[in-house]
């Protein structure tokens, strides 16, 4: 995969609890998150996932540095999944840590949104 198409955009969450860095690899937007996703930091995630105006948007969220996620994050991911699907694209989650994956599994998000073991797997079909 070519990483020649890399652009960086940073979003800072309240009190530094969540950072989001957006890059592009082979036409796929890669959103790398670090920190906690909750009602205080949800807007950072929501803004970073916004792909309005992009035809057939494909987004991979690298979650290996996410240490906590509550129902706010789950709702944002489900909303983004639906919006991206309606636009002809998709959302994948990559490298979800054990604690966050347990939360996703309990509510069934792992059966709704494609979760891949690594970023590399998420970037391939």
PDB file of C-alpha atoms in Angstrom:
ATOM      1  CA  UNK A   1       0.000   0.000   0.000  1.00  0.00           C
ATOM      2  CA  UNK A   2       1.261   3.382  -0.945  1.00  0.00           C
ATOM      3  CA  UNK A   3       1.432   5.955   1.779  1.00  0.00           C
ATOM      4  CA  UNK A   4       2.245   8.691  -0.710  1.00  0.00           C
ATOM      5  CA  UNK A   5      -1.204  10.196  -0.230  1.00  0.00           C
ATOM      6  CA  UNK A   6      -0.770  11.256   3.381  1.00  0.00           C
ATOM      7  CA  UNK A   7      -2.306  14.385   4.809  1.00  0.00           C
ATOM      8  CA  UNK A   8      -2.436  15.257   8.474  1.00  0.00           C
ATOM      9  CA  UNK A   9      -5.259  16.919  10.308  1.00  0.00           C
ATOM     10  CA  UNK A  10      -5.299  17.059  14.069  1.00  0.00           C
ATOM     11  CA  UNK A  11      -8.283  17.503  16.350  1.00  0.00           C
ATOM     12  CA  UNK A  12      -7.734  18.048  20.065  1.00  0.00           C
ATOM     13  CA  UNK A  13     -10.298  16.849  22.566  1.00  0.00           C
ATOM     14  CA  UNK A  14     -11.142  18.581  25.818  1.00  0.00           C
ATOM     15  CA  UNK A  15      -8.274  18.484  28.290  1.00  0.00           C
ATOM     16  CA  UNK A  16      -6.325  16.267  25.872  1.00  0.00           C
ATOM     17  CA  UNK A  17      -8.435  13.163  26.546  1.00  0.00           C
ATOM     18  CA  UNK A  18      -8.761  12.257  22.863  1.00  0.00           C
ATOM     19  CA  UNK A  19      -6.618  13.073  19.877  1.00  0.00           C
ATOM     20  CA  UNK A  20      -7.450  12.200  16.301  1.00  0.00           C
ATOM     21  CA  UNK A  21      -4.999  12.271  13.416  1.00  0.00           C
ATOM     22  CA  UNK A  22      -6.369  11.787   9.914  1.00  0.00           C
ATOM     23  CA  UNK A  23      -4.249  10.471   7.054  1.00  0.00           C
ATOM     24  CA  UNK A  24      -5.070   8.886   3.706  1.00  0.00           C
ATOM     25  CA  UNK A  25      -3.681   5.644   2.332  1.00  0.00           C
ATOM     26  CA  UNK A  26      -4.684   4.431  -1.138  1.00  0.00           C
ATOM     27  CA  UNK A  27      -7.831   6.589  -1.056  1.00  0.00           C
ATOM     28  CA  UNK A  28      -8.904   5.303   2.362  1.00  0.00           C
ATOM     29  CA  UNK A  29      -9.175   7.811   5.200  1.00  0.00           C
ATOM     30  CA  UNK A  30      -7.323   6.470   8.244  1.00  0.00           C
ATOM     31  CA  UNK A  31      -8.336   8.011  11.543  1.00  0.00           C
ATOM     32  CA  UNK A  32      -5.864   7.251  14.332  1.00  0.00           C
ATOM     33  CA  UNK A  33      -7.279   7.856  17.801  1.00  0.00           C
ATOM     34  CA  UNK A  34      -5.523   8.066  21.156  1.00  0.00           C
ATOM     35  CA  UNK A  35      -7.140   8.468  24.564  1.00  0.00           C
ATOM     36  CA  UNK A  36     -10.678   8.105  25.879  1.00  0.00           C
ATOM     37  CA  UNK A  37     -13.962   8.368  24.001  1.00  0.00           C
ATOM     38  CA  UNK A  38     -16.791   9.627  26.180  1.00  0.00           C
ATOM     39  CA  UNK A  39     -19.392  12.400  26.289  1.00  0.00           C
ATOM     40  CA  UNK A  40     -16.643  15.002  26.812  1.00  0.00           C
ATOM     41  CA  UNK A  41     -14.585  13.949  23.788  1.00  0.00           C
ATOM     42  CA  UNK A  42     -17.328  12.722  21.476  1.00  0.00           C
ATOM     43  CA  UNK A  43     -17.351  15.866  19.345  1.00  0.00           C
ATOM     44  CA  UNK A  44     -13.716  15.265  18.420  1.00  0.00           C
ATOM     45  CA  UNK A  45     -14.609  11.803  17.137  1.00  0.00           C
ATOM     46  CA  UNK A  46     -17.791  13.002  15.414  1.00  0.00           C
ATOM     47  CA  UNK A  47     -15.930  15.758  13.546  1.00  0.00           C
ATOM     48  CA  UNK A  48     -13.086  13.440  12.552  1.00  0.00           C
ATOM     49  CA  UNK A  49     -15.526  10.878  11.143  1.00  0.00           C
ATOM     50  CA  UNK A  50     -17.487  13.428   9.113  1.00  0.00           C
ATOM     51  CA  UNK A  51     -17.102  12.492   5.447  1.00  0.00           C
ATOM     52  CA  UNK A  52     -19.999  14.534   4.097  1.00  0.00           C
ATOM     53  CA  UNK A  53     -19.440  15.543   0.515  1.00  0.00           C
ATOM     54  CA  UNK A  54     -17.046  12.658  -0.127  1.00  0.00           C
ATOM     55  CA  UNK A  55     -18.280  10.166  -2.734  1.00  0.00           C
ATOM     56  CA  UNK A  56     -18.075   6.523  -1.590  1.00  0.00           C
ATOM     57  CA  UNK A  57     -16.097   7.346   1.576  1.00  0.00           C
ATOM     58  CA  UNK A  58     -14.004   4.558   3.044  1.00  0.00           C
ATOM     59  CA  UNK A  59     -12.831   5.089   6.619  1.00  0.00           C
ATOM     60  CA  UNK A  60     -10.669   2.966   8.898  1.00  0.00           C
ATOM     61  CA  UNK A  61     -10.472   3.927  12.566  1.00  0.00           C
ATOM     62  CA  UNK A  62      -7.224   2.763  14.173  1.00  0.00           C
ATOM     63  CA  UNK A  63      -8.214   2.229  17.811  1.00  0.00           C
ATOM     64  CA  UNK A  64      -5.071   0.621  19.234  1.00  0.00           C
ATOM     65  CA  UNK A  65      -4.442   3.661  21.501  1.00  0.00           C
ATOM     66  CA  UNK A  66      -8.039   4.054  22.709  1.00  0.00           C
ATOM     67  CA  UNK A  67      -8.130   3.176  26.400  1.00  0.00           C
ATOM     68  CA  UNK A  68     -11.837   3.686  27.146  1.00  0.00           C
ATOM     69  CA  UNK A  69     -15.105   4.112  25.281  1.00  0.00           C
ATOM     70  CA  UNK A  70     -18.590   4.631  26.678  1.00  0.00           C
ATOM     71  CA  UNK A  71     -22.011   4.617  25.020  1.00  0.00           C
ATOM     72  CA  UNK A  72     -21.347   8.063  23.507  1.00  0.00           C
ATOM     73  CA  UNK A  73     -18.580   6.609  21.364  1.00  0.00           C
ATOM     74  CA  UNK A  74     -20.672   3.587  20.437  1.00  0.00           C
ATOM     75  CA  UNK A  75     -23.501   5.830  19.239  1.00  0.00           C
ATOM     76  CA  UNK A  76     -21.105   8.002  17.217  1.00  0.00           C
ATOM     77  CA  UNK A  77     -19.580   4.943  15.532  1.00  0.00           C
ATOM     78  CA  UNK A  78     -23.012   3.495  14.683  1.00  0.00           C
ATOM     79  CA  UNK A  79     -24.172   6.837  13.257  1.00  0.00           C
ATOM     80  CA  UNK A  80     -20.988   7.133  11.178  1.00  0.00           C
ATOM     81  CA  UNK A  81     -21.327   3.525   9.982  1.00  0.00           C
ATOM     82  CA  UNK A  82     -24.850   4.225   8.737  1.00  0.00           C
ATOM     83  CA  UNK A  83     -23.944   7.557   7.127  1.00  0.00           C
ATOM     84  CA  UNK A  84     -20.922   6.124   5.332  1.00  0.00           C
ATOM     85  CA  UNK A  85     -22.936   3.132   4.132  1.00  0.00           C
ATOM     86  CA  UNK A  86     -25.706   5.395   2.811  1.00  0.00           C
ATOM     87  CA  UNK A  87     -23.036   7.333   0.875  1.00  0.00           C
ATOM     88  CA  UNK A  88     -21.824   4.091  -0.729  1.00  0.00           C
ATOM     89  CA  UNK A  89     -18.783   3.719   1.509  1.00  0.00           C
ATOM     90  CA  UNK A  90     -17.855   1.819   4.641  1.00  0.00           C
ATOM     91  CA  UNK A  91     -16.387   2.060   8.138  1.00  0.00           C
ATOM     92  CA  UNK A  92     -13.926  -0.417   9.634  1.00  0.00           C
ATOM     93  CA  UNK A  93     -12.382  -0.514  13.082  1.00  0.00           C
ATOM     94  CA  UNK A  94      -8.782  -1.685  13.422  1.00  0.00           C
ATOM     95  CA  UNK A  95      -6.680  -2.953  16.326  1.00  0.00           C
ATOM     96  CA  UNK A  96      -9.367  -2.484  18.960  1.00  0.00           C
ATOM     97  CA  UNK A  97      -7.933  -3.106  22.428  1.00  0.00           C
ATOM     98  CA  UNK A  98      -9.313  -5.819  24.672  1.00  0.00           C
ATOM     99  CA  UNK A  99     -11.235  -3.524  27.033  1.00  0.00           C
ATOM    100  CA  UNK A 100     -12.915  -1.538  24.254  1.00  0.00           C
ATOM    101  CA  UNK A 101     -13.582  -4.707  22.233  1.00  0.00           C
ATOM    102  CA  UNK A 102     -15.346  -6.229  25.224  1.00  0.00           C
ATOM    103  CA  UNK A 103     -17.640  -3.170  25.322  1.00  0.00           C
ATOM    104  CA  UNK A 104     -18.293  -3.409  21.568  1.00  0.00           C
ATOM    105  CA  UNK A 105     -19.048  -7.114  21.901  1.00  0.00           C
ATOM    106  CA  UNK A 106     -21.463  -6.698  24.799  1.00  0.00           C
ATOM    107  CA  UNK A 107     -23.685  -4.349  22.783  1.00  0.00           C
ATOM    108  CA  UNK A 108     -23.170  -6.173  19.474  1.00  0.00           C
ATOM    109  CA  UNK A 109     -21.354  -3.408  17.602  1.00  0.00           C
ATOM    110  CA  UNK A 110     -18.707  -5.923  16.538  1.00  0.00           C
ATOM    111  CA  UNK A 111     -21.393  -7.683  14.468  1.00  0.00           C
ATOM    112  CA  UNK A 112     -22.562  -4.423  12.871  1.00  0.00           C
ATOM    113  CA  UNK A 113     -19.236  -2.726  12.119  1.00  0.00           C
ATOM    114  CA  UNK A 114     -16.363  -4.636  10.514  1.00  0.00           C
ATOM    115  CA  UNK A 115     -13.622  -5.019  13.153  1.00  0.00           C
ATOM    116  CA  UNK A 116     -10.182  -6.099  11.945  1.00  0.00           C
ATOM    117  CA  UNK A 117      -7.270  -7.330  14.038  1.00  0.00           C
ATOM    118  CA  UNK A 118      -4.716  -4.894  12.593  1.00  0.00           C
ATOM    119  CA  UNK A 119      -4.595  -1.691  10.585  1.00  0.00           C
ATOM    120  CA  UNK A 120      -3.023  -3.591   7.696  1.00  0.00           C
ATOM    121  CA  UNK A 121      -5.959  -6.032   7.628  1.00  0.00           C
ATOM    122  CA  UNK A 122      -8.447  -3.163   7.756  1.00  0.00           C
ATOM    123  CA  UNK A 123      -6.854  -1.525   4.721  1.00  0.00           C
ATOM    124  CA  UNK A 124      -7.225  -4.635   2.560  1.00  0.00           C
ATOM    125  CA  UNK A 125     -10.388  -6.258   1.285  1.00  0.00           C
TER     126      UNK A 125
END
